[in-house]
Amino acid sequence: MVSLRFILCCLLVGSSYATIVSHDGRAITIDGHRRVLLSGSIHYPRSTPEMWPDLIKKSKEGGLDAIETYVFWNAHEPTRRQYDFSGKLDLIRFLKTIKDEGLYGVLRIGPYACAEWNYGGFPVWLHNIPEMVFRTTNKAFMDEMQNFTTMIVDMVKKEKLFASQGGPIILAQIENEYGNVMGPYGEAGKTYIKWCANMAQALNVGVPWIMCQQNDAPQPMLNTCNGFYCDNFKPNNPNTPKMWTENWTGWFKQWGGKNPHRTTEDVAYSVAKFFQRGGTFNNYYMYHGGTNFDRTAGGPYITTSYDYDAPLDEYGNLNQPKYGHLKKLHDVLHSMEKTLTYGNISTIDFGKSASATIYTTGEGSSCFFGNGNENSDAKISFQGKSYVVPAWSVTILPDCKTEAYNTAKITTQTSMMVKKPNKAEDDPSTLKWSWRPENMDDFLLKGKGESTKTQLVDQKVVSNDQSDYLWYMTTVKFRKRDLVLGKNMTLRINSTAHVLHAFVNGKHIGNQHAENEKFHYVFEKDAKFKSGRNVISLLSITVGLQNYGSFFESVPTGITGPISIIGRNSDETIVKDLSAHKWSYKTGLNGFENQLFRTESPSKWSAESVPLNRSMTWYKATFKAPFGNDPVVVDLLGLGKGTAWVNGNNIGRYWPAFISSGDGCSVKCNYRGAYHAEKCLTGCGEPTQRWYHVPRSFLNAGDNTLVLFEEMGGNPSLVNFQTTRVGSVCANVYEKNVIELSCDRKPISAIKFASFGNPDGNCGSFEKGTCEEINNAVDILTQECVGKEKCSIDVSTEKFGAPDCGGAARRLAVEAIC
């Protein structure tokens, strides 16, 4: 997953004059002024055009200067020289939306993206060009890469969207995280990266080009850092600013996995530490993760949700407190912009991982006090004053005197999201279903396909990734007294199919899917063969193609073999290898070709005897759109695995039957200490993904149609539509702070809990402590907040009284119902 570059500035992006974007060793400069730049990744195809203005507005309100996005080659050129920039693929419209909001853009053309996107963003037809090798000195690859990159640059130039033309784009990216995988390519890899730099520079975009994770980035490319922490990163050139293109705000989720979370305190700590140590450009990957609609999820096994625990959640809601706590950090950093980018830097080491960094200009000084100790708070004496810096935190003092921000002290509310039933339906828990089976007779009984080979072929080669599904079929004839025939026979398949269904003579003998990231496995099941003609039909299913690694394009997909029939009798075991048999291939399923997911599909459906737990079955129901504007989700609990459509819009793959393991989760998460993807997990023993986003723009005012294709068998009677919204808000704030409570444009209805003193517990389970306010906190907050969409509370003894807490700092804990 790669992030983006971004730049920011206070200039009016909407103006038509050219903006000069350059850099020196301290910062990106815009029209000669050094900038502190805060950026966020939003990938336009992972949301909808109707969502873009709100997402970008919230990003600006959150203190960002720029929006970064990848450009996904396989989405825009699914077939060679046939392009698609419609709907949510309208890159130009997205960039203009950024411009309209007065933000800058960072355009990561790549065109390799990674991004947990299918095949890393490369089209599979590229792989199928003869003698093709990706990302090296392969002429066919370089020609295609240059063609696509040039086309994107020309499109953007035509609309005058580069800053050099008066547009918003201040940075462009070529390649992506190549340095992480470069070793196996040898000298050809070094030559290739030089070619990338020369090709990009020759396009004359008028703004700097970046290469992330590329320590040998050729000049004038700017090499940048990606990771959970980049404070130790040093550019490869003293004239390159210290830039962080991917600050991972969370992590992605895979089928069978748990829910990853990165704490707000740790994200803020990483940013503050980066700026303490000379950084001036930080991009959040992701700021809004969004949804992997249709078949765009990569992997293998990346989920449909790409929430990423980002500051804006999958549906566009504020993820509080992460959004608000980072906004306050951005405001403080922007207030220090001139000092951070022009000031002289000095440091003081206090020992035990505690330090001070002082930025000084002729106009004043700004300070960072950092404490990298995981266990102990640091007591710092500076210029005659004492300060306490909590463990694993950074305190920022814009005037080197008064603490304005500490990464571990959250003064922003926590929003607890809830799902609400669809009140537009009389009985929202019960939809009326009709169904029809997937017609597989030609494949199961006849073994009839579109092409034949006397070998087993990789799924990418045959299907060109036009579908998740590929049939492998062959016919085997046995004589009556064939030695392999008997009562004890099995079919053994060495498979790299992500999911495999096996049929013999029309009978389903079993299915298997890869688990624990082991995508090469052996399937073996009992099977009945007869003398004469036997049809073996194997359905290989992909769940996102490999998107990362050296030579990842050559990772096998489908059924690579060998495939054998095993006959066992009392004397011996006989193996009949079918790998070199004549195999027939068919891409896709009939229901997809006949577009059963279309609302106007003429195909016949039955409302009688709707089956449950039946594999390879289509289901259809109508529903009314939920009232209001809250984001809509569909609960698919009870289903197995398949694909869902709403009014013909593919909302992605579903797989609620894939349950995560029951261990590895923690009720409480300690923000202290370095974060990694296995830290702070939730959702143990639960479906990896239960709820699926249905954008409001997919819905009609009247009746709407939901279509499901169920591969493995499930119970559609449990499916229902809900809305997601803020259910309650909480805060736990030390005195001498102001806390704002907001129900996201809905009124606060009640104060469930409030206590000023030393309350205990967490949001949803607060308890009174051993000391408490003199004035009734519940009454005070009820009077000031109930009935309002938001309220601000001064946490002070003047308002709540001064309880005796033995010298300990007093806090206000509150939970309000929305």
CSV table of N, CA and C in Angstrom, one decimal, residues 1 112-121 135 297-300 302 545-549 552:
chain,number,residue,atom,x,y,z
A,1,MET,N,0.9,-1.1,0.0
A,1,MET,CA,0.0,0.0,0.0
A,1,MET,C,0.9,1.2,0.0
A,112,TYR,N,2.0,1.6,-11.1
A,112,TYR,CA,1.8,0.5,-10.1
A,112,TYR,C,1.4,1.2,-8.8
A,113,ALA,N,0.3,0.7,-8.2
A,113,ALA,CA,-0.3,1.3,-7.1
A,113,ALA,C,-0.1,0.5,-5.8
A,114,CYS,N,-0.1,-0.8,-5.9
A,114,CYS,CA,-0.3,-1.7,-4.7
A,114,CYS,C,-1.6,-1.4,-4.1
A,115,ALA,N,-1.7,-0.7,-3.0
A,115,ALA,CA,-2.9,-0.1,-2.5
A,115,ALA,C,-4.0,-1.2,-2.1
A,116,GLU,N,-3.5,-2.5,-2.0
A,116,GLU,CA,-4.4,-3.6,-1.7
A,116,GLU,C,-5.5,-3.6,-2.8
A,117,TRP,N,-5.2,-3.2,-4.0
A,117,TRP,CA,-6.0,-3.1,-5.1
A,117,TRP,C,-5.7,-4.3,-6.0
A,118,ASN,N,-6.8,-4.8,-6.7
A,118,ASN,CA,-6.6,-6.0,-7.6
A,118,ASN,C,-5.4,-5.9,-8.5
A,119,TYR,N,-4.5,-6.8,-8.4
A,119,TYR,CA,-3.3,-6.9,-9.2
A,119,TYR,C,-2.4,-5.7,-9.1
A,120,GLY,N,-2.5,-5.0,-8.0
A,120,GLY,CA,-1.7,-3.8,-7.7
A,120,GLY,C,-2.0,-2.6,-8.7
A,121,GLY,N,-3.1,-2.7,-9.4
A,121,GLY,CA,-3.5,-1.7,-10.3
A,121,GLY,C,-3.1,-2.0,-11.8
A,135,ARG,N,7.8,-4.3,-14.3
A,135,ARG,CA,8.7,-3.4,-13.5
A,135,ARG,C,10.2,-3.7,-13.6
A,297,ALA,N,-11.0,-5.3,-5.0
A,297,ALA,CA,-10.1,-5.7,-3.9
A,297,ALA,C,-9.0,-6.6,-4.3
A,298,GLY,N,-7.8,-6.3,-3.8
A,298,GLY,CA,-6.6,-7.1,-4.2
A,298,GLY,C,-6.4,-8.2,-3.3
A,299,GLY,N,-5.1,-8.5,-3.1
A,299,GLY,CA,-4.8,-9.6,-2.1
A,299,GLY,C,-3.7,-10.5,-2.5
A,300,PRO,N,-4.1,-11.8,-2.4
A,300,PRO,CA,-5.5,-12.3,-2.3
A,300,PRO,C,-6.1,-12.0,-1.0
A,302,ILE,N,-8.2,-9.5,0.2
A,302,ILE,CA,-8.6,-8.2,0.8
A,302,ILE,C,-10.1,-8.1,0.8
A,545,LEU,N,-6.5,-10.6,-6.9
A,545,LEU,CA,-5.2,-11.0,-7.4
A,545,LEU,C,-4.0,-10.4,-6.6
A,546,GLN,N,-2.9,-11.1,-6.5
A,546,GLN,CA,-1.7,-10.6,-5.8
A,546,GLN,C,-1.4,-9.2,-6.2
A,547,ASN,N,-1.1,-8.3,-5.2
A,547,ASN,CA,-0.9,-6.9,-5.5
A,547,ASN,C,0.5,-6.4,-5.0
A,548,TYR,N,1.4,-7.3,-4.5
A,548,TYR,CA,2.6,-6.8,-4.0
A,548,TYR,C,3.7,-7.9,-4.1
A,549,GLY,N,5.0,-7.4,-4.2
A,549,GLY,CA,6.1,-8.3,-4.2
A,549,GLY,C,6.9,-8.3,-5.5
A,552,PHE,N,5.4,-10.2,-8.7
A,552,PHE,CA,4.1,-10.7,-8.2
A,552,PHE,C,3.2,-11.1,-9.4
